[in-house]
């Protein structure tokens, strides 16, 4: 009878396969966002800037090189506009935005009952926006608008996850996947554009990629400089795009995951996340170099592997390409 229904606030045990798919849904969506930000920044530089300026040439070359390194665009003598189109629409390139969104949709389809209608529609809209023949070259302006529109769609999905999903273990694995991938992506941005020999244009690109131009300009009246840029990118716990912010959120969500040990000792995922959070929180910008950033990135990947081995039935180490 209705007056005898027992109140419940948890669904019960979360199947391992569902946790696995939600984790990778978060990672694929963030991976797509990283490619879209790279492509939008590249196209923006092609539209607005004079590539004859030496610093601008170096920044454009770094953007193009990272798209190639991520498997999002072809290398060689491929024209920049061709690289940008393939990075957006090239489903044959495993790292392109279109390929990442397709993988996200495939992963989401396995857990369809866990997603709202609005979330599912957003993923479908993103797939349709990016599902175009990459051989049909668009202009720089068209590509920029496509990337910008897709990024707004991803922001809408993140908003739905933040505001509409119950804070159960399913949401937690989705959040861990998102934060892990964003932290790794930001580390790669920092290594590629923020080395100590980088010119001002490359540091400016780094601020564009993490969406922090307004924050930087409001804090510092001088032009871009290495130490304040790297502090904002890596260590500012108030910046939702910084590495420190992602790691702090990761440590909190990993700490809330269920455990099976009865001896009170930490399991491997929490040991890694807690130590990493402490090391990043106490680091200084004068200690930053490529080896430090690479160390953080590698430990983030170790955390991903530890979560997989602990919670997923068919766990495995990430392939070299980063594909599941």
mmCIF file of C-alpha atoms in Angstrom:
data_model
loop_
_atom_site.group_PDB
_atom_site.id
_atom_site.type_symbol
_atom_site.label_atom_id
_atom_site.label_comp_id
_atom_site.label_asym_id
_atom_site.label_seq_id
_atom_site.Cartn_x
_atom_site.Cartn_y
_atom_site.Cartn_z
ATOM 1 C CA UNK A 1 0.000 0.000 0.000
ATOM 2 C CA UNK A 2 1.204 3.569 -0.696
ATOM 3 C CA UNK A 3 1.392 4.452 2.990
ATOM 4 C CA UNK A 4 3.702 1.494 3.657
ATOM 5 C CA UNK A 5 6.284 2.099 0.911
ATOM 6 C CA UNK A 6 9.762 2.210 2.439
ATOM 7 C CA UNK A 7 11.760 5.352 1.734
ATOM 8 C CA UNK A 8 15.038 4.841 -0.145
ATOM 9 C CA UNK A 9 17.800 7.304 -0.989
ATOM 10 C CA UNK A 10 20.196 4.898 -2.669
ATOM 11 C CA UNK A 11 19.545 2.568 -5.590
ATOM 12 C CA UNK A 12 21.737 -0.243 -4.317
ATOM 13 C CA UNK A 13 24.953 -1.677 -5.663
ATOM 14 C CA UNK A 14 26.310 -0.136 -8.853
ATOM 15 C CA UNK A 15 27.244 -2.807 -11.435
ATOM 16 C CA UNK A 16 30.925 -2.735 -12.301
ATOM 17 C CA UNK A 17 30.236 -2.523 -16.025
ATOM 18 C CA UNK A 18 28.038 0.549 -15.505
ATOM 19 C CA UNK A 19 30.759 2.214 -13.436
ATOM 20 C CA UNK A 20 33.285 1.407 -16.165
ATOM 21 C CA UNK A 21 31.140 2.946 -18.905
ATOM 22 C CA UNK A 22 30.302 6.091 -16.930
ATOM 23 C CA UNK A 23 33.998 6.557 -16.136
ATOM 24 C CA UNK A 24 34.885 6.353 -19.826
ATOM 25 C CA UNK A 25 31.955 8.501 -20.883
ATOM 26 C CA UNK A 26 33.458 11.284 -18.774
ATOM 27 C CA UNK A 27 36.909 10.712 -20.240
ATOM 28 C CA UNK A 28 35.785 10.665 -23.873
ATOM 29 C CA UNK A 29 33.769 13.879 -23.457
ATOM 30 C CA UNK A 30 36.727 15.671 -21.870
ATOM 31 C CA UNK A 31 39.055 14.277 -24.533
ATOM 32 C CA UNK A 32 36.774 15.720 -27.215
ATOM 33 C CA UNK A 33 36.776 19.060 -25.397
ATOM 34 C CA UNK A 34 40.568 19.171 -25.400
ATOM 35 C CA UNK A 35 40.691 18.614 -29.174
ATOM 36 C CA UNK A 36 37.959 21.195 -29.762
ATOM 37 C CA UNK A 37 39.825 23.787 -27.686
ATOM 38 C CA UNK A 38 43.031 23.140 -29.607
ATOM 39 C CA UNK A 39 41.234 23.395 -32.947
ATOM 40 C CA UNK A 40 39.301 26.532 -32.020
ATOM 41 C CA UNK A 41 42.478 28.230 -30.806
ATOM 42 C CA UNK A 42 44.343 27.261 -33.985
ATOM 43 C CA UNK A 43 41.557 28.579 -36.215
ATOM 44 C CA UNK A 44 41.297 31.745 -34.134
ATOM 45 C CA UNK A 45 45.006 32.402 -34.645
ATOM 46 C CA UNK A 46 44.624 31.777 -38.374
ATOM 47 C CA UNK A 47 41.733 34.261 -38.601
ATOM 48 C CA UNK A 48 42.917 37.101 -36.378
ATOM 49 C CA UNK A 49 46.696 37.042 -36.264
ATOM 50 C CA UNK A 50 49.605 37.766 -38.529
ATOM 51 C CA UNK A 51 51.399 34.423 -38.828
ATOM 52 C CA UNK A 52 54.466 36.248 -40.129
ATOM 53 C CA UNK A 53 55.245 37.337 -36.549
ATOM 54 C CA UNK A 54 57.915 34.882 -35.267
ATOM 55 C CA UNK A 55 56.153 34.162 -31.971
ATOM 56 C CA UNK A 56 52.868 33.597 -33.742
ATOM 57 C CA UNK A 57 54.458 31.141 -36.148
ATOM 58 C CA UNK A 58 55.845 29.160 -33.213
ATOM 59 C CA UNK A 59 52.452 29.117 -31.455
ATOM 60 C CA UNK A 60 50.625 27.936 -34.579
ATOM 61 C CA UNK A 61 53.266 25.255 -35.145
ATOM 62 C CA UNK A 62 52.842 24.005 -31.576
ATOM 63 C CA UNK A 63 49.049 23.879 -31.925
ATOM 64 C CA UNK A 64 49.315 21.946 -35.172
ATOM 65 C CA UNK A 65 51.949 19.603 -33.733
ATOM 66 C CA UNK A 66 49.847 18.739 -30.703
ATOM 67 C CA UNK A 67 46.819 17.902 -32.863
ATOM 68 C CA UNK A 68 49.053 15.540 -34.849
ATOM 69 C CA UNK A 69 50.580 14.029 -31.687
ATOM 70 C CA UNK A 70 47.098 13.342 -30.291
ATOM 71 C CA UNK A 71 46.047 11.494 -33.434
ATOM 72 C CA UNK A 72 43.466 14.157 -34.240
ATOM 73 C CA UNK A 73 44.968 15.396 -37.507
ATOM 74 C CA UNK A 74 47.362 14.161 -40.203
ATOM 75 C CA UNK A 75 50.961 15.332 -40.159
ATOM 76 C CA UNK A 76 53.434 15.934 -42.926
ATOM 77 C CA UNK A 77 52.819 18.824 -45.286
ATOM 78 C CA UNK A 78 49.077 18.921 -44.648
ATOM 79 C CA UNK A 79 47.668 22.447 -44.823
ATOM 80 C CA UNK A 80 46.541 23.957 -41.527
ATOM 81 C CA UNK A 81 42.918 24.354 -42.628
ATOM 82 C CA UNK A 82 42.899 20.700 -43.685
ATOM 83 C CA UNK A 83 44.309 19.666 -40.299
ATOM 84 C CA UNK A 84 41.636 21.686 -38.506
ATOM 85 C CA UNK A 85 38.821 20.126 -40.551
ATOM 86 C CA UNK A 86 40.099 16.611 -39.913
ATOM 87 C CA UNK A 87 40.524 17.348 -36.197
ATOM 88 C CA UNK A 88 36.858 18.344 -36.083
ATOM 89 C CA UNK A 89 35.238 15.837 -38.440
ATOM 90 C CA UNK A 90 37.723 13.067 -39.275
ATOM 91 C CA UNK A 91 36.230 9.881 -37.875
ATOM 92 C CA UNK A 92 39.149 7.900 -39.329
ATOM 93 C CA UNK A 93 41.501 9.776 -36.963
ATOM 94 C CA UNK A 94 41.101 8.069 -33.590
ATOM 95 C CA UNK A 95 41.870 11.302 -31.713
ATOM 96 C CA UNK A 96 39.564 13.682 -33.593
ATOM 97 C CA UNK A 97 36.656 15.393 -31.870
ATOM 98 C CA UNK A 98 34.155 13.470 -34.015
ATOM 99 C CA UNK A 99 35.770 10.123 -33.135
ATOM 100 C CA UNK A 100 35.817 10.940 -29.406
ATOM 101 C CA UNK A 101 32.144 11.965 -29.448
ATOM 102 C CA UNK A 102 31.244 8.751 -31.293
ATOM 103 C CA UNK A 103 33.043 6.739 -28.626
ATOM 104 C CA UNK A 104 31.233 8.728 -25.948
ATOM 105 C CA UNK A 105 27.889 7.974 -27.606
ATOM 106 C CA UNK A 106 28.747 4.270 -27.856
ATOM 107 C CA UNK A 107 29.699 4.195 -24.181
ATOM 108 C CA UNK A 108 26.607 6.156 -23.170
ATOM 109 C CA UNK A 109 24.330 3.790 -25.101
ATOM 110 C CA UNK A 110 25.361 0.938 -22.804
ATOM 111 C CA UNK A 111 24.158 2.927 -19.779
ATOM 112 C CA UNK A 112 21.204 4.594 -21.530
ATOM 113 C CA UNK A 113 18.901 4.137 -18.544
ATOM 114 C CA UNK A 114 21.308 6.110 -16.333
ATOM 115 C CA UNK A 115 21.151 9.270 -18.475
ATOM 116 C CA UNK A 116 18.340 11.790 -18.724
ATOM 117 C CA UNK A 117 16.606 12.520 -22.018
ATOM 118 C CA UNK A 118 18.315 15.921 -22.150
ATOM 119 C CA UNK A 119 21.773 14.406 -21.665
ATOM 120 C CA UNK A 120 21.166 11.830 -24.373
ATOM 121 C CA UNK A 121 19.899 14.526 -26.768
ATOM 122 C CA UNK A 122 22.992 16.634 -26.149
ATOM 123 C CA UNK A 123 25.263 13.725 -27.068
ATOM 124 C CA UNK A 124 23.178 13.137 -30.213
ATOM 125 C CA UNK A 125 23.382 16.825 -31.139
ATOM 126 C CA UNK A 126 27.166 16.792 -30.731
ATOM 127 C CA UNK A 127 27.429 13.717 -32.938
ATOM 128 C CA UNK A 128 25.380 15.372 -35.699
ATOM 129 C CA UNK A 129 27.327 18.638 -35.495
ATOM 130 C CA UNK A 130 30.653 16.897 -36.012
ATOM 131 C CA UNK A 131 29.485 14.132 -38.362
ATOM 132 C CA UNK A 132 30.568 15.606 -41.674
ATOM 133 C CA UNK A 133 32.950 14.535 -44.381
ATOM 134 C CA UNK A 134 36.347 15.984 -43.447
ATOM 135 C CA UNK A 135 37.251 16.037 -47.156
ATOM 136 C CA UNK A 136 34.731 18.875 -47.564
ATOM 137 C CA UNK A 137 36.888 21.784 -46.476
ATOM 138 C CA UNK A 138 35.155 24.586 -44.642
ATOM 139 C CA UNK A 139 36.571 28.045 -44.070
ATOM 140 C CA UNK A 140 38.429 29.115 -40.952
ATOM 141 C CA UNK A 141 35.332 30.961 -39.766
ATOM 142 C CA UNK A 142 33.043 27.960 -40.298
ATOM 143 C CA UNK A 143 35.437 25.659 -38.446
ATOM 144 C CA UNK A 144 35.760 28.123 -35.571
ATOM 145 C CA UNK A 145 31.973 28.356 -35.236
ATOM 146 C CA UNK A 146 31.617 24.552 -35.344
ATOM 147 C CA UNK A 147 34.194 24.085 -32.582
ATOM 148 C CA UNK A 148 32.657 26.878 -30.517
ATOM 149 C CA UNK A 149 29.143 25.417 -30.840
ATOM 150 C CA UNK A 150 30.356 21.936 -29.900
ATOM 151 C CA UNK A 151 32.121 23.330 -26.833
ATOM 152 C CA UNK A 152 28.875 24.963 -25.745
ATOM 153 C CA UNK A 153 27.179 21.574 -26.081
ATOM 154 C CA UNK A 154 29.815 19.943 -23.880
ATOM 155 C CA UNK A 155 29.410 22.726 -21.321
ATOM 156 C CA UNK A 156 25.660 22.054 -21.314
ATOM 157 C CA UNK A 157 26.285 18.349 -20.639
ATOM 158 C CA UNK A 158 28.643 19.222 -17.773
ATOM 159 C CA UNK A 159 25.953 21.490 -16.360
ATOM 160 C CA UNK A 160 23.364 18.720 -16.537
ATOM 161 C CA UNK A 161 25.714 16.322 -14.770
ATOM 162 C CA UNK A 162 26.428 18.899 -12.079
ATOM 163 C CA UNK A 163 22.861 20.035 -11.481
ATOM 164 C CA UNK A 164 20.616 17.101 -12.427
ATOM 165 C CA UNK A 165 22.386 13.857 -11.499
ATOM 166 C CA UNK A 166 21.940 12.271 -8.081
ATOM 167 C CA UNK A 167 25.251 12.170 -6.206
ATOM 168 C CA UNK A 168 25.513 8.407 -6.192
ATOM 169 C CA UNK A 169 28.391 6.185 -7.208
ATOM 170 C CA UNK A 170 27.384 6.425 -10.878
ATOM 171 C CA UNK A 171 27.815 10.207 -10.862
ATOM 172 C CA UNK A 172 31.045 9.764 -8.911
ATOM 173 C CA UNK A 173 32.648 7.555 -11.581
ATOM 174 C CA UNK A 174 31.525 9.966 -14.315
ATOM 175 C CA UNK A 175 33.086 12.826 -12.340
ATOM 176 C CA UNK A 176 36.331 10.906 -11.736
ATOM 177 C CA UNK A 177 36.620 10.203 -15.464
ATOM 178 C CA UNK A 178 36.031 13.854 -16.355
ATOM 179 C CA UNK A 179 38.466 15.215 -13.777
ATOM 180 C CA UNK A 180 41.174 12.695 -14.642
ATOM 181 C CA UNK A 181 41.027 13.471 -18.347
ATOM 182 C CA UNK A 182 40.890 17.235 -17.811
ATOM 183 C CA UNK A 183 43.906 17.095 -15.493
ATOM 184 C CA UNK A 184 45.902 15.001 -17.986
ATOM 185 C CA UNK A 185 44.899 17.287 -20.865
ATOM 186 C CA UNK A 186 45.897 20.405 -18.934
ATOM 187 C CA UNK A 187 49.262 18.837 -18.072
ATOM 188 C CA UNK A 188 49.845 18.188 -21.757
ATOM 189 C CA UNK A 189 48.876 21.749 -22.638
ATOM 190 C CA UNK A 190 51.305 23.011 -19.999
ATOM 191 C CA UNK A 191 54.169 20.800 -21.199
ATOM 192 C CA UNK A 192 53.636 21.786 -24.811
ATOM 193 C CA UNK A 193 53.045 25.522 -24.475
ATOM 194 C CA UNK A 194 54.518 26.401 -21.079
ATOM 195 C CA UNK A 195 58.151 25.390 -21.129
ATOM 196 C CA UNK A 196 60.588 27.992 -19.809
ATOM 197 C CA UNK A 197 61.782 28.839 -23.318
ATOM 198 C CA UNK A 198 58.271 29.449 -24.638
ATOM 199 C CA UNK A 199 57.624 32.816 -26.216
ATOM 200 C CA UNK A 200 54.849 35.097 -25.016
ATOM 201 C CA UNK A 201 52.538 33.970 -27.833
ATOM 202 C CA UNK A 202 52.716 30.343 -26.680
ATOM 203 C CA UNK A 203 51.907 31.342 -23.102
ATOM 204 C CA UNK A 204 49.001 33.384 -24.453
ATOM 205 C CA UNK A 205 47.773 30.291 -26.300
ATOM 206 C CA UNK A 206 47.954 28.340 -23.034
ATOM 207 C CA UNK A 207 45.676 30.900 -21.369
ATOM 208 C CA UNK A 208 43.235 30.555 -24.286
ATOM 209 C CA UNK A 209 43.216 26.771 -23.995
ATOM 210 C CA UNK A 210 42.261 26.824 -20.317
ATOM 211 C CA UNK A 211 39.834 29.747 -20.745
ATOM 212 C CA UNK A 212 41.663 32.047 -18.317
ATOM 213 C CA UNK A 213 42.462 35.191 -20.317
ATOM 214 C CA UNK A 214 40.044 37.369 -18.316
ATOM 215 C CA UNK A 215 41.299 36.069 -14.963
ATOM 216 C CA UNK A 216 44.931 36.612 -15.887
ATOM 217 C CA UNK A 217 44.361 40.145 -17.191
ATOM 218 C CA UNK A 218 42.414 41.082 -14.068
ATOM 219 C CA UNK A 219 45.242 39.889 -11.792
ATOM 220 C CA UNK A 220 48.320 41.061 -13.675
ATOM 221 C CA UNK A 221 48.760 44.388 -15.456
ATOM 222 C CA UNK A 222 51.860 43.208 -17.296
ATOM 223 C CA UNK A 223 51.875 40.939 -20.318
ATOM 224 C CA UNK A 224 52.022 37.173 -20.084
ATOM 225 C CA UNK A 225 54.924 35.824 -18.015
ATOM 226 C CA UNK A 226 55.973 32.281 -17.245
ATOM 227 C CA UNK A 227 55.513 32.069 -13.455
ATOM 228 C CA UNK A 228 52.065 33.703 -13.105
ATOM 229 C CA UNK A 229 50.732 31.768 -16.114
ATOM 230 C CA UNK A 230 51.967 28.437 -14.775
ATOM 231 C CA UNK A 231 50.596 29.169 -11.307
ATOM 232 C CA UNK A 232 47.162 29.798 -12.822
ATOM 233 C CA UNK A 233 47.350 26.684 -14.991
ATOM 234 C CA UNK A 234 48.840 24.230 -12.485
ATOM 235 C CA UNK A 235 48.458 25.336 -8.867
ATOM 236 C CA UNK A 236 45.531 27.743 -8.464
ATOM 237 C CA UNK A 237 42.966 25.735 -6.503
ATOM 238 C CA UNK A 238 40.331 28.417 -7.187
ATOM 239 C CA UNK A 239 40.576 27.918 -10.963
ATOM 240 C CA UNK A 240 38.191 25.146 -12.138
ATOM 241 C CA UNK A 241 40.489 24.534 -15.121
ATOM 242 C CA UNK A 242 43.730 24.147 -13.164
ATOM 243 C CA UNK A 243 45.450 20.846 -12.484
ATOM 244 C CA UNK A 244 45.319 21.449 -8.719
ATOM 245 C CA UNK A 245 41.540 21.902 -8.826
ATOM 246 C CA UNK A 246 41.047 18.625 -10.717
ATOM 247 C CA UNK A 247 43.321 16.703 -8.353
ATOM 248 C CA UNK A 248 41.570 18.065 -5.256
ATOM 249 C CA UNK A 249 38.195 17.018 -6.681
ATOM 250 C CA UNK A 250 39.604 13.640 -7.658
ATOM 251 C CA UNK A 251 40.922 12.997 -4.155
ATOM 252 C CA UNK A 252 37.550 13.861 -2.652
ATOM 253 C CA UNK A 253 35.610 11.569 -4.996
ATOM 254 C CA UNK A 254 38.092 8.694 -4.700
ATOM 255 C CA UNK A 255 37.889 8.976 -0.902
ATOM 256 C CA UNK A 256 34.094 8.554 -1.129
ATOM 257 C CA UNK A 257 34.272 5.345 -3.197
ATOM 258 C CA UNK A 258 33.318 2.111 -1.402
ATOM 259 C CA UNK A 259 36.084 -0.018 0.092
ATOM 260 C CA UNK A 260 36.276 -3.717 0.908
ATOM 261 C CA UNK A 261 39.148 -3.683 3.380
ATOM 262 C CA UNK A 262 38.322 -4.081 7.038
ATOM 263 C CA UNK A 263 41.762 -3.174 8.372
ATOM 264 C CA UNK A 264 41.410 0.589 7.962
ATOM 265 C CA UNK A 265 44.303 0.796 5.487
ATOM 266 C CA UNK A 266 43.992 2.897 2.350
ATOM 267 C CA UNK A 267 43.440 1.176 -0.940
ATOM 268 C CA UNK A 268 45.692 1.928 -3.916
ATOM 269 C CA UNK A 269 43.510 4.591 -5.632
ATOM 270 C CA UNK A 270 43.272 6.718 -2.474
ATOM 271 C CA UNK A 271 46.978 6.372 -1.690
ATOM 272 C CA UNK A 272 47.843 7.713 -5.141
ATOM 273 C CA UNK A 273 45.281 10.536 -5.133
ATOM 274 C CA UNK A 274 46.130 11.705 -1.605
ATOM 275 C CA UNK A 275 49.883 11.790 -2.204
ATOM 276 C CA UNK A 276 49.429 13.527 -5.548
ATOM 277 C CA UNK A 277 47.105 16.119 -4.000
ATOM 278 C CA UNK A 278 49.673 16.874 -1.301
ATOM 279 C CA UNK A 279 52.588 17.142 -3.731
ATOM 280 C CA UNK A 280 50.722 19.515 -6.061
ATOM 281 C CA UNK A 281 49.311 21.619 -3.209
ATOM 282 C CA UNK A 282 52.798 22.218 -1.788
ATOM 283 C CA UNK A 283 54.648 22.767 -5.089
ATOM 284 C CA UNK A 284 55.855 26.190 -6.271
ATOM 285 C CA UNK A 285 56.158 27.632 -9.737
ATOM 286 C CA UNK A 286 59.942 27.968 -9.419
ATOM 287 C CA UNK A 287 60.035 24.153 -9.197
ATOM 288 C CA UNK A 288 58.104 23.700 -12.426
ATOM 289 C CA UNK A 289 59.732 22.187 -15.454
ATOM 290 C CA UNK A 290 58.698 19.608 -18.007
ATOM 291 C CA UNK A 291 59.839 16.701 -15.845
ATOM 292 C CA UNK A 292 57.654 17.862 -12.943
ATOM 293 C CA UNK A 293 54.578 18.206 -15.163
ATOM 294 C CA UNK A 294 55.285 14.838 -16.777
ATOM 295 C CA UNK A 295 55.559 13.267 -13.314
ATOM 296 C CA UNK A 296 52.109 14.622 -12.384
ATOM 297 C CA UNK A 297 50.682 13.365 -15.675
ATOM 298 C CA UNK A 298 52.139 9.878 -15.201
ATOM 299 C CA UNK A 299 50.788 9.632 -11.659
ATOM 300 C CA UNK A 300 47.352 10.651 -12.926
ATOM 301 C CA UNK A 301 47.536 7.764 -15.386
ATOM 302 C CA UNK A 302 48.586 5.474 -12.517
ATOM 303 C CA UNK A 303 45.489 6.618 -10.632
ATOM 304 C CA UNK A 304 43.348 5.756 -13.665
ATOM 305 C CA UNK A 305 44.844 2.274 -13.780
ATOM 306 C CA UNK A 306 44.374 1.796 -10.025
ATOM 307 C CA UNK A 307 40.694 2.752 -10.244
ATOM 308 C CA UNK A 308 40.223 0.364 -13.169
ATOM 309 C CA UNK A 309 41.931 -2.554 -11.429
ATOM 310 C CA UNK A 310 40.018 -1.977 -8.218
ATOM 311 C CA UNK A 311 36.493 -1.352 -9.497
ATOM 312 C CA UNK A 312 36.072 -2.597 -13.080
ATOM 313 C CA UNK A 313 35.626 -6.252 -13.985
ATOM 314 C CA UNK A 314 37.515 -6.077 -17.270
ATOM 315 C CA UNK A 315 40.161 -3.648 -16.091
ATOM 316 C CA UNK A 316 43.244 -3.006 -18.123
ATOM 317 C CA UNK A 317 46.060 -0.548 -18.591
ATOM 318 C CA UNK A 318 45.403 2.250 -21.075
ATOM 319 C CA UNK A 319 46.782 1.566 -24.527
ATOM 320 C CA UNK A 320 49.625 3.806 -25.753
ATOM 321 C CA UNK A 321 47.154 5.732 -27.869
ATOM 322 C CA UNK A 322 45.003 6.407 -24.804
ATOM 323 C CA UNK A 323 42.094 4.454 -26.282
ATOM 324 C CA UNK A 324 39.940 2.234 -24.192
#
